[in-house]
């Protein structure tokens, strides 16, 4: 209950800070100024997609981009082996799934100005707003443990005080508050970039990050009524550490009310994921991870919503961007690991 009150206080505080920006002439001026003054990364107009790639991943040649895939912030030192293994698995799947039918989509990186313009452009079936959670308490614990003991992440994970399904640190909350400044500027009626759906991982740090980043769209307090869905396919379960011991739907509902946990409940009943009370490490192969991001892409395709915000985790986002989505530009950031609190927008067209 105390945690739920804390979350609500954060959301209301952010909303109160942003309120002057979201009323009347001020928001119109700010939105117009942002669209007029901030230069897009390449062009003020989104590129229409003229040539779609074929429906098989094997048709898309890949270069050895291991070095690019390992770009990360200093706090993600233990992700290196997972990122490298994931890149290797991409090439393996190119051969294994050559003849399999998969839902594929051509994608293009865009900044938020281009995303706002793309809402009016029928060249894109979906506009995905992808974000990684801010720094969580397990990130801080690992860093402090390594400094104190000079030991590895694996040893920190064995410590009895290692955080289970942790919330954000103060630094992590601050990072997502900075993100909320951008969402107040770009996600409003004036720019036309309005989320139609929020999809969050069941892990609490991802849910909390999305709620702080979009306070005016929070369930139960928003007038827009934008749906929020907790999707088990978006969670991190590749590392086998305690931070992936997911909380029960009952606890999540108590802490973050108003989110639809039906898919998460169904997944628990099937045994796809484990409740944190069972303390079962959640290991999966990299190919299983890629199958999950493929399945998520198929789920998104069947939804009517067009602008979709997804709050998830580093390796999941890397799998979605570098494997499940097929990028037009060779210089895109799709192989780079998301930094904590990073948000990217992607326009996609289904084959």
XYZ file of C-alpha atoms in Angstrom:
351
model
C 0.000 0.000 0.000
C 2.852 2.353 0.848
C 4.494 1.633 -2.512
C 1.187 2.233 -4.315
C 0.789 5.570 -2.543
C 4.351 6.487 -3.485
C 3.702 5.685 -7.147
C 0.504 7.732 -7.182
C 2.306 10.664 -5.543
C 5.016 10.563 -8.208
C 2.458 10.451 -11.024
C 0.395 13.301 -9.560
C 3.515 15.372 -8.902
C 4.698 14.973 -12.476
C 1.211 15.775 -13.750
C 1.054 18.935 -11.668
C 4.475 20.047 -12.919
C 3.461 19.479 -16.537
C -0.084 20.890 -16.239
C 0.732 24.449 -17.391
C 2.302 22.983 -20.520
C -0.770 21.001 -21.404
C -3.412 23.716 -21.411
C -4.688 26.080 -24.049
C -2.326 28.304 -25.987
C 0.773 27.225 -24.079
C 0.691 23.654 -25.290
C -0.116 24.765 -28.837
C 2.802 27.162 -28.837
C 5.138 24.610 -27.340
C 4.074 21.840 -29.677
C 4.345 24.065 -32.742
C 7.694 25.462 -31.648
C 9.037 21.985 -31.068
C 7.931 20.830 -34.488
C 9.383 23.932 -36.139
C 12.646 24.296 -34.255
C 14.027 20.842 -33.571
C 15.689 19.483 -36.683
C 14.858 15.919 -37.632
C 17.657 13.400 -37.821
C 17.570 13.212 -41.629
C 14.492 14.810 -43.107
C 11.414 16.660 -41.902
C 9.288 14.269 -43.923
C 9.216 10.560 -43.149
C 10.377 8.348 -45.970
C 7.588 6.414 -47.647
C 8.307 2.731 -47.897
C 8.330 1.772 -51.558
C 10.171 -1.518 -51.609
C 9.245 -4.083 -48.989
C 11.568 -6.907 -48.123
C 10.366 -10.455 -48.553
C 8.650 -12.373 -45.780
C 11.694 -14.411 -44.808
C 14.490 -13.201 -42.622
C 17.040 -15.000 -44.787
C 16.461 -12.556 -47.627
C 18.044 -9.773 -45.590
C 21.861 -9.956 -45.619
C 23.504 -9.209 -42.288
C 26.952 -7.934 -41.562
C 29.004 -8.773 -38.512
C 27.814 -6.044 -36.170
C 28.936 -7.502 -32.872
C 30.849 -4.376 -31.904
C 27.806 -2.207 -32.553
C 25.584 -4.555 -30.591
C 27.756 -4.215 -27.524
C 27.437 -0.454 -27.244
C 25.955 0.178 -23.829
C 26.177 2.411 -20.796
C 28.772 1.553 -18.161
C 26.224 0.122 -15.740
C 25.369 -2.718 -18.122
C 28.700 -4.520 -17.899
C 27.109 -7.934 -17.369
C 24.943 -7.665 -20.489
C 27.974 -8.052 -22.754
C 27.873 -11.829 -22.961
C 24.105 -11.857 -23.481
C 24.305 -9.240 -26.208
C 27.105 -11.068 -28.004
C 25.229 -14.380 -27.782
C 22.099 -12.721 -29.106
C 23.913 -11.339 -32.149
C 25.308 -14.807 -32.863
C 21.840 -16.280 -32.546
C 20.502 -13.846 -35.155
C 22.772 -15.410 -37.767
C 21.870 -18.947 -36.650
C 18.166 -18.171 -37.028
C 18.761 -16.779 -40.493
C 19.633 -20.332 -41.546
C 17.236 -22.271 -39.304
C 14.118 -20.257 -40.172
C 14.789 -19.662 -43.848
C 11.629 -21.441 -44.972
C 9.398 -20.613 -42.016
C 6.546 -18.166 -42.400
C 7.005 -15.244 -40.053
C 5.277 -11.962 -39.535
C 7.858 -9.447 -40.680
C 7.864 -5.690 -40.883
C 10.113 -3.163 -42.534
C 11.149 -0.524 -40.009
C 12.722 2.919 -39.946
C 14.171 4.879 -37.056
C 12.641 8.311 -36.594
C 12.780 11.081 -34.040
C 9.636 12.312 -32.319
C 9.056 15.073 -34.860
C 9.123 12.519 -37.655
C 6.918 10.231 -35.583
C 4.336 13.021 -35.248
C 4.430 13.568 -39.010
C 4.223 9.822 -39.628
C 0.912 9.665 -37.793
C -0.560 11.426 -40.832
C 1.372 9.234 -43.274
C -0.309 6.028 -44.421
C 3.077 4.545 -45.366
C 3.363 3.203 -41.826
C 1.060 0.632 -40.274
C 2.288 1.268 -36.737
C 4.335 3.845 -34.866
C 6.159 2.111 -32.025
C 7.504 4.135 -29.108
C 10.044 1.806 -27.514
C 11.533 2.516 -24.120
C 13.801 0.820 -21.630
C 13.227 1.236 -17.909
C 15.365 3.557 -15.800
C 17.971 2.423 -13.295
C 16.447 -0.059 -10.844
C 17.568 -1.116 -7.399
C 19.234 -4.301 -8.637
C 21.439 -2.212 -10.969
C 22.576 -0.152 -7.993
C 23.051 -3.250 -5.819
C 25.257 -4.922 -8.444
C 27.407 -1.839 -8.849
C 27.876 -1.336 -5.110
C 28.501 -5.041 -4.541
C 31.216 -5.112 -7.203
C 32.857 -2.017 -5.729
C 32.806 -3.447 -2.223
C 33.790 -7.046 -2.940
C 35.511 -6.787 -6.301
C 33.375 -9.677 -7.452
C 31.230 -10.578 -10.435
C 27.553 -10.059 -11.136
C 26.888 -13.757 -10.575
C 28.177 -13.518 -7.024
C 26.049 -10.444 -6.356
C 23.015 -12.350 -7.562
C 23.649 -15.050 -4.958
C 23.558 -12.547 -2.105
C 20.430 -12.870 0.060
C 19.891 -9.107 -0.124
C 19.776 -9.002 -3.915
C 16.556 -7.122 -4.882
C 13.679 -9.242 -6.202
C 11.543 -7.646 -8.959
C 12.923 -4.250 -7.926
C 11.476 -0.798 -8.367
C 13.441 2.192 -9.687
C 16.141 3.995 -7.744
C 15.936 7.743 -7.164
C 18.258 8.184 -10.141
C 16.005 5.968 -12.234
C 12.936 8.014 -11.281
C 14.830 11.184 -12.200
C 15.716 9.769 -15.600
C 12.092 8.949 -16.331
C 11.002 12.391 -15.098
C 13.283 13.834 -17.772
C 11.562 11.576 -20.295
C 8.218 12.976 -19.123
C 9.396 16.435 -20.211
C 9.748 15.107 -23.761
C 6.407 13.322 -23.692
C 4.669 16.515 -22.512
C 6.219 18.380 -25.438
C 5.613 15.892 -28.218
C 2.653 13.734 -27.182
C -0.361 16.035 -27.325
C -3.267 17.054 -29.552
C -1.290 19.832 -31.189
C 1.411 17.543 -32.553
C -1.109 14.768 -33.212
C 1.193 12.175 -31.663
C -1.105 10.528 -29.112
C -0.589 6.982 -27.771
C -3.374 4.554 -28.616
C -2.024 1.729 -26.446
C 0.514 1.189 -23.683
C 2.165 -2.229 -23.369
C 4.331 -2.929 -20.328
C 6.444 -5.812 -19.106
C 5.159 -7.485 -15.911
C 8.383 -6.524 -14.125
C 7.753 -3.573 -11.855
C 10.636 -1.380 -13.038
C 9.189 -1.312 -16.567
C 5.663 -0.497 -15.388
C 6.890 2.245 -13.065
C 9.036 3.775 -15.824
C 6.102 4.013 -18.228
C 3.801 5.531 -15.605
C 6.323 8.231 -14.702
C 7.067 8.966 -18.364
C 3.399 9.372 -19.341
C 1.673 10.754 -16.214
C -1.278 12.238 -18.084
C -2.069 8.867 -19.642
C -1.871 6.888 -16.404
C -4.788 4.473 -15.905
C -7.544 5.582 -13.493
C -6.321 9.204 -13.578
C -6.383 9.871 -17.330
C -9.355 11.346 -19.160
C -8.219 9.793 -22.433
C -8.950 6.237 -21.320
C -5.975 4.875 -23.270
C -5.685 1.131 -22.526
C -2.700 -0.273 -20.638
C -1.837 -3.951 -21.126
C 0.662 -6.004 -19.149
C 2.163 -8.409 -21.693
C 4.298 -11.339 -20.417
C 6.115 -11.626 -23.762
C 7.814 -8.279 -23.017
C 9.509 -9.274 -19.780
C 13.191 -9.961 -19.228
C 13.813 -13.618 -18.508
C 17.146 -14.296 -20.175
C 19.563 -13.770 -17.294
C 18.282 -16.078 -14.588
C 18.790 -13.530 -11.811
C 16.518 -12.554 -8.958
C 15.473 -9.279 -10.562
C 13.466 -11.404 -13.021
C 11.391 -13.115 -10.295
C 8.143 -11.545 -11.406
C 5.576 -10.407 -8.832
C 2.108 -11.912 -8.652
C -0.756 -10.303 -10.595
C -2.436 -9.532 -7.269
C 0.571 -7.563 -6.044
C 0.915 -5.769 -9.371
C -2.774 -4.848 -9.359
C -2.425 -3.484 -5.842
C 0.683 -1.472 -6.721
C -0.317 -0.401 -10.234
C -4.132 -0.438 -10.477
C -5.983 0.058 -13.731
C -3.659 -1.993 -15.951
C -5.066 -5.043 -17.758
C -3.258 -8.133 -16.377
C -5.349 -10.731 -18.212
C -2.568 -11.879 -20.556
C -0.163 -12.136 -17.628
C -2.645 -14.246 -15.656
C -3.136 -16.566 -18.605
C 0.603 -16.954 -19.013
C 1.026 -17.887 -15.357
C -1.721 -20.488 -15.639
C 0.032 -22.055 -18.636
C 3.337 -22.068 -16.773
C 5.088 -19.789 -19.262
C 6.485 -17.626 -16.465
C 6.911 -18.214 -12.758
C 5.656 -16.343 -9.734
C 8.427 -14.784 -7.670
C 7.323 -16.846 -4.643
C 8.530 -19.992 -6.413
C 12.050 -18.522 -6.767
C 12.689 -20.324 -10.039
C 15.414 -18.773 -12.226
C 13.993 -17.779 -15.598
C 16.483 -19.005 -18.169
C 15.639 -19.192 -21.844
C 17.641 -19.668 -25.013
C 18.316 -16.733 -27.292
C 16.210 -18.424 -29.962
C 13.312 -18.609 -27.488
C 13.759 -14.898 -26.856
C 13.577 -14.164 -30.575
C 10.472 -16.308 -30.863
C 8.914 -14.177 -28.124
C 9.633 -10.914 -29.926
C 8.284 -12.422 -33.146
C 5.106 -13.455 -31.313
C 4.781 -9.946 -29.879
C 5.104 -8.430 -33.347
C 2.327 -10.714 -34.568
C 0.150 -9.676 -31.607
C 0.747 -5.998 -32.381
C -0.165 -6.555 -36.029
C -3.587 -7.899 -35.032
C -4.340 -4.908 -32.807
C -6.262 -1.910 -34.116
C -4.172 0.654 -32.220
C -1.572 2.446 -34.328
C 0.633 4.454 -31.933
C 1.890 1.938 -29.380
C 4.184 2.644 -26.421
C 6.184 -0.383 -25.249
C 8.115 -0.361 -21.961
C 10.504 -3.285 -21.662
C 14.134 -4.344 -21.122
C 17.527 -4.296 -22.823
C 17.849 -7.755 -24.381
C 14.153 -7.950 -25.306
C 14.304 -4.607 -27.097
C 17.501 -5.617 -28.855
C 15.868 -8.824 -30.087
C 12.787 -6.947 -31.325
C 14.795 -4.307 -33.167
C 17.686 -6.380 -34.485
C 15.824 -9.591 -35.342
C 12.043 -9.251 -35.543
C 12.053 -5.889 -37.335
C 13.782 -5.405 -40.694
C 15.354 -1.951 -40.887
C 15.649 0.013 -44.126
C 18.777 1.948 -43.191
C 22.110 0.207 -42.710
C 23.172 2.951 -40.288
C 20.164 2.565 -37.985
C 20.524 2.000 -34.243
C 18.644 -1.285 -34.270
C 21.655 -3.376 -33.185
C 22.646 -1.038 -30.372
C 21.535 -1.884 -26.859
C 19.059 0.559 -25.331
C 20.485 2.634 -22.519
C 18.554 2.902 -19.265
C 15.660 5.287 -19.737
C 16.206 5.547 -23.493
C 13.221 6.071 -25.781
C 13.203 5.422 -29.540
C 10.431 5.776 -32.106
C 10.098 3.426 -35.059
C 7.752 3.440 -38.033
C 6.888 -0.030 -39.332
C 5.115 -1.488 -42.334
C 3.980 -5.106 -42.281
C 4.755 -7.366 -45.217
